[in-house]
Short mmCIF file of C-alpha atoms in Angstrom, two decimals:
data_model
loop_
_atom_site.label_atom_id
_atom_site.label_comp_id
_atom_site.label_asym_id
_atom_site.label_seq_id
_atom_site.Cartn_x
_atom_site.Cartn_y
_atom_site.Cartn_z
CA LEU A 1 -3.76 -18.27 -10.54
CA ASN A 2 -7.55 -18.24 -10.75
CA SER A 3 -7.60 -14.56 -9.78
CA ILE A 4 -5.03 -13.77 -12.48
CA THR A 5 -7.19 -15.46 -15.12
CA ALA A 6 -10.29 -13.62 -13.89
CA TYR A 7 -8.56 -10.22 -13.99
CA GLN A 8 -7.21 -10.93 -17.46
CA ASN A 9 -10.72 -11.74 -18.71
CA VAL A 10 -12.17 -8.40 -17.56
CA SER A 11 -10.92 -6.67 -20.72
CA ASN A 12 -13.24 -8.88 -22.79
CA TYR A 13 -16.28 -6.99 -21.49
CA SER A 14 -15.40 -3.39 -22.47
CA PRO A 15 -14.94 -2.11 -18.88
CA ASP A 16 -15.00 1.61 -18.10
CA TYR A 17 -11.97 3.63 -16.91
CA ASN A 18 -12.32 2.89 -13.18
CA VAL A 19 -12.84 -0.83 -13.64
CA THR A 20 -9.90 -1.02 -16.06
CA LEU A 21 -7.68 0.87 -13.63
CA ASP A 22 -8.57 -1.24 -10.60
CA THR A 23 -8.31 -4.46 -12.57
CA LYS A 24 -4.81 -3.72 -13.85
CA ILE A 25 -3.53 -2.74 -10.43
CA GLU A 26 -5.07 -5.84 -8.83
CA LEU A 27 -3.59 -7.94 -11.62
CA ALA A 28 -0.14 -6.52 -10.89
CA LYS A 29 -0.63 -7.40 -7.21
CA ALA A 30 -1.70 -10.93 -8.17
CA TYR A 31 1.39 -11.38 -10.35
CA ARG A 32 3.59 -10.20 -7.49
CA LYS A 33 1.93 -12.42 -4.89
CA SER A 34 2.06 -15.44 -7.17
CA GLY A 35 5.84 -15.09 -7.49
CA ASP A 36 5.99 -13.30 -10.85
CA PRO A 37 6.74 -9.66 -9.91
CA GLN A 38 8.36 -8.96 -13.28
CA ARG A 39 5.01 -9.21 -15.10
CA GLY A 40 3.41 -6.91 -12.55
CA PHE A 41 6.30 -4.46 -12.88
CA ASP A 42 6.06 -4.43 -16.69
CA LEU A 43 2.29 -3.89 -16.53
CA MET A 44 2.64 -0.92 -14.18
CA LYS A 45 5.50 0.64 -16.15
CA ASP A 46 3.30 0.52 -19.26
CA MET A 47 0.47 2.24 -17.38
CA ARG A 48 2.91 4.86 -16.06
CA LYS A 49 3.58 5.96 -19.65
CA GLN A 50 -0.10 6.75 -20.27
CA ALA A 51 -1.22 10.29 -19.42
CA LYS A 52 -4.79 9.18 -18.72
CA TYR A 53 -3.56 7.61 -15.48
CA LEU A 54 -1.90 10.81 -14.27
CA ASP A 55 -4.24 11.18 -11.30
CA VAL A 56 -3.39 7.70 -9.97
CA TYR A 57 0.37 7.65 -10.50
CA HIS A 58 0.74 7.21 -6.74
CA ARG A 59 -1.09 3.85 -6.89
CA ILE A 60 0.94 2.74 -9.89
CA ASP A 61 4.23 3.80 -8.30
CA LEU A 62 3.37 1.84 -5.15
CA GLU A 63 3.04 -1.37 -7.14
CA ILE A 64 6.19 -0.53 -9.12
CA GLY A 65 8.14 -0.08 -5.87
CA LEU A 66 6.83 -3.29 -4.30
CA SER A 67 7.63 -5.25 -7.47
CA GLN A 68 11.15 -3.81 -7.56
CA ILE A 69 11.72 -4.87 -3.97
CA GLN A 70 10.52 -8.40 -4.69
CA LEU A 71 12.87 -8.42 -7.70
CA ASN A 72 15.69 -7.57 -5.23
CA ASN A 73 16.16 -4.10 -6.75
CA LEU A 74 16.14 -2.56 -3.27
CA ASP A 75 17.62 0.80 -4.21
CA ASP A 76 15.13 1.36 -7.02
CA GLY A 77 12.27 0.13 -4.86
CA ILE A 78 13.18 2.48 -2.03
CA GLN A 79 13.39 5.40 -4.46
CA SER A 80 9.93 4.57 -5.85
CA LEU A 81 8.42 4.44 -2.36
CA MET A 82 10.21 7.62 -1.28
CA LYS A 83 8.80 9.38 -4.34
CA ILE A 84 5.30 8.60 -3.05
CA ASP A 85 6.27 9.83 0.43
CA THR A 86 7.33 13.20 -0.98
CA ALA A 87 5.68 13.86 -4.36
CA PHE A 88 2.37 12.23 -3.39
CA SER A 89 2.52 12.88 0.35
CA ASN A 90 -1.23 13.47 0.71
CA SER A 91 -2.36 10.56 -1.43
CA THR A 92 -4.06 7.42 -0.17
CA SER A 93 -0.94 5.45 -1.15
CA ALA A 94 1.42 7.48 1.05
CA GLY A 95 0.65 5.57 4.24
CA ASN A 96 1.24 2.20 2.55
CA ALA A 97 4.51 3.42 1.03
CA ARG A 98 5.72 4.72 4.39
CA PHE A 99 4.80 1.46 6.12
CA GLU A 100 6.71 -0.54 3.49
CA LEU A 101 9.72 1.75 3.94
CA GLY A 102 9.52 1.15 7.67
CA LYS A 103 9.53 -2.62 7.10
CA LEU A 104 12.53 -2.33 4.76
CA TYR A 105 14.53 -0.33 7.29
CA GLU A 106 13.50 -2.72 10.04
CA THR A 107 14.34 -5.98 8.29
CA LYS A 108 16.37 -5.53 5.12
CA ILE A 109 18.85 -2.76 5.83
CA PRO A 110 18.39 -2.45 8.95
CA ASN A 111 18.27 1.09 10.30
CA TYR A 112 15.97 1.34 13.30
CA ASP A 113 15.97 5.13 13.43
CA SER A 114 14.68 5.26 9.85
CA ALA A 115 12.20 2.46 10.57
CA TYR A 116 10.85 4.49 13.50
CA LYS A 117 10.62 7.59 11.31
CA TYR A 118 8.53 5.92 8.59
CA TYR A 119 6.30 3.97 10.98
CA THR A 120 5.59 7.25 12.76
CA LYS A 121 4.76 8.97 9.47
CA THR A 122 2.41 6.11 8.63
CA THR A 123 0.33 6.77 11.75
CA SER A 124 -0.40 10.33 10.57
CA SER A 125 -1.22 9.40 6.96
CA THR A 126 -4.78 9.79 5.70
CA GLY A 127 -6.60 7.03 3.88
CA THR A 128 -4.35 4.27 5.23
CA ASP A 129 -5.79 0.80 5.76
CA PRO A 130 -6.86 0.51 9.44
CA LEU A 131 -4.91 -2.73 9.88
CA ILE A 132 -1.74 -1.10 8.58
CA MET A 133 -2.41 1.92 10.79
CA GLN A 134 -2.70 -0.29 13.88
CA ALA A 135 0.44 -2.23 12.98
CA ALA A 136 2.35 1.03 12.44
CA THR A 137 1.16 2.35 15.81
CA ASP A 138 2.37 -0.79 17.59
CA LEU A 139 5.72 -0.72 15.80
CA THR A 140 6.18 2.98 16.51
CA GLN A 141 5.87 2.30 20.25
CA ARG A 142 8.29 -0.60 19.96
CA PHE A 143 10.97 1.46 18.24
CA LYS A 144 10.38 4.41 20.54
CA LYS A 145 11.22 2.04 23.38
CA TYR A 146 14.33 0.92 21.47
CA GLN A 147 15.51 4.51 21.01
CA TYR A 148 15.00 5.26 24.70
CA ILE A 149 16.94 2.23 25.95
CA ARG A 150 19.68 2.79 23.36
CA SER A 151 20.07 6.39 24.52
CA LEU A 152 20.42 5.19 28.13
CA VAL A 153 23.13 2.73 27.09
CA ASN A 154 25.05 5.36 25.11
CA ASP A 155 24.78 8.01 27.84
CA THR A 156 25.93 5.58 30.54
CA ARG A 157 28.91 4.47 28.46
CA THR A 158 29.87 8.09 27.98
CA GLN A 159 29.66 8.76 31.73
CA ILE A 160 31.85 5.72 32.43
CA ARG A 161 34.38 6.92 29.88
CA TYR A 162 34.53 10.34 31.52
CA ILE A 163 35.37 8.79 34.90
CA GLU A 164 37.96 6.40 33.50
CA LYS A 165 39.47 8.99 31.12
CA PRO A 166 39.08 12.50 32.63
CA ASP A 167 41.03 14.07 29.74
CA GLU A 168 38.25 13.06 27.35
CA PHE A 169 35.70 14.94 29.44
CA ILE A 170 37.85 18.09 29.23
CA ARG A 171 38.21 17.69 25.47
CA ASP A 172 34.50 17.09 24.88
CA SER A 173 33.48 19.83 27.28
CA THR A 174 35.66 22.35 25.45
CA ALA A 175 34.25 21.32 22.07
CA ASN A 176 30.71 21.49 23.43
CA ALA A 177 31.32 24.97 24.87
CA ASP A 178 32.48 26.14 21.45
CA SER A 179 29.31 24.70 19.89
CA ILE A 180 27.14 26.48 22.46
CA LYS A 181 28.90 29.77 21.72
CA HIS A 182 28.33 29.26 17.99
CA GLN A 183 24.68 28.41 18.64
CA GLU A 184 24.21 31.62 20.65
CA GLU A 185 25.70 33.62 17.79
CA LEU A 186 23.27 32.01 15.33
CA MET A 187 20.32 32.75 17.62
CA LYS A 188 21.35 36.41 17.81
CA GLU A 189 21.64 36.51 14.03
CA ASN A 190 18.16 34.97 13.72
CA GLN A 191 16.78 37.64 16.03
CA LYS A 192 18.32 40.36 13.86
CA LEU A 193 16.90 38.81 10.72
CA GLY A 194 13.48 38.60 12.36
CA GLN A 195 13.62 42.29 13.22
CA ASN A 196 14.66 43.11 9.67
CA ASP A 197 11.66 41.16 8.36
CA GLN A 198 9.40 43.42 10.39
CA ASN A 199 10.85 46.55 8.74
CA THR A 200 8.46 46.30 5.84
CA GLY A 201 5.87 48.46 4.13
CA ARG A 202 2.87 47.71 1.97
CA ASN A 203 2.60 48.26 -1.74
CA GLU A 204 -0.54 49.20 -3.58
CA THR A 205 -1.80 45.60 -3.51
CA GLY A 206 -1.58 45.48 0.27
CA ARG A 207 1.27 42.94 0.28
CA TYR A 208 4.23 43.40 2.56
CA ILE A 209 7.45 44.42 0.82
CA PRO A 210 10.98 44.57 2.33
CA GLN A 211 12.44 48.01 2.88
CA ASN A 212 16.06 46.85 2.74
CA ASN A 213 18.23 44.23 1.07
CA THR A 214 19.04 42.16 4.16
CA ASN A 215 19.38 38.43 3.65
CA THR A 216 16.42 37.04 5.56
CA ARG A 217 17.69 33.46 5.67
CA MET A 218 17.14 31.94 9.12
CA TYR A 219 19.87 29.72 10.55
CA GLN A 220 19.21 26.36 12.17
CA THR A 221 20.15 26.00 15.81
CA THR A 222 20.23 23.03 18.17
CA ASN A 223 19.65 22.90 21.89
CA ARG A 224 23.01 22.21 23.53
CA ARG A 225 23.76 22.28 27.23
CA PRO A 226 27.10 22.39 29.06
CA LEU A 227 28.53 18.95 29.82
CA THR A 228 28.56 17.88 33.46
CA ARG A 229 30.84 15.41 35.19
CA PRO A 230 29.27 12.15 36.41
CA ILE A 231 27.62 12.59 39.82
CA VAL A 232 27.39 8.89 40.70
CA SER A 233 30.12 6.33 41.30
CA LEU A 234 31.74 4.17 38.65
CA ASP A 235 30.24 1.02 40.19
CA THR A 236 26.74 2.53 40.04
CA LEU A 237 27.20 3.47 36.39
CA LYS A 238 28.41 -0.03 35.54
CA GLY A 239 25.38 -1.48 37.32
CA ASN A 240 23.10 0.82 35.30
CA LEU A 241 24.83 -0.24 32.09
CA VAL A 242 24.27 -3.91 32.90
CA LYS A 243 20.56 -3.29 33.46
CA ASN A 244 20.19 -1.23 30.28
CA GLU A 245 22.06 -3.76 28.15
CA PHE A 246 19.89 -6.53 29.59
CA ASP A 247 16.73 -4.57 28.76
CA LEU A 248 18.02 -3.92 25.24
CA GLY A 249 18.82 -7.62 24.76
CA ASN A 250 15.31 -8.56 25.86
CA LEU A 251 13.83 -6.03 23.44
CA PHE A 252 15.85 -7.44 20.54
CA PHE A 253 14.94 -11.01 21.42
CA THR A 254 11.28 -10.79 22.39
CA GLU A 255 9.92 -7.81 20.42
CA LEU A 256 12.22 -7.13 17.46
CA ASN A 257 13.01 -10.77 16.62
CA ARG A 258 16.75 -10.10 16.32
CA PRO A 259 18.47 -12.94 18.22
CA ASP A 260 21.87 -12.03 16.78
CA SER A 261 21.61 -8.48 18.16
CA ALA A 262 20.25 -9.89 21.43
CA SER A 263 23.36 -12.07 21.75
#
């Protein structure tokens, strides 16, 4: 409360632009941390309407997003933070926004794949607070470990299913073979398009210009491999599954603080 009063009194001394800007943003933070996020939100929305703050919209939007989250407007808060991640991707606020998105997907939603994505993006953001950077690095390693153990669990379950239900292996193998064939066709098409892109000349400005009307859109491909039948026994696979589930339970309980998922 003392900090709020002090920030409010700054305007009595005819501060310059930078002092006014920093004071208002810190005041919004103080409102939010004192349990009155609505006042901070209103203050930032008013600043957002003023063109003179155009160059610091990313800082304003960060406070708007955090206030919205504290007001339990999760969808709006996420959209505000995602706007910083995309529209202001190189700003000093981007790392903070990405870290907050990671926390939301870790605790509020939760979606651990998305949490991992945003924590990872935080670690490559410029201008991020060193403490946040270190926390994001630690959390990235934690969720990378989660993804690895989860993949082991899913793969082992699939292998068990293929032994217990051979018809499902045949069905999946056929579908996978069709996908591989389609992928190979797309790769061939990409090669053709690449060759067409090289059939260019130069105009008087020295820029390359196409010599035909081919559609140079490149198609996305994924790396698929033929499915293989399990090469170890059913008992061995079940033993592996027990170990992997145990490791996943320990991770939930000791590192992710999710006792319900651990159970």
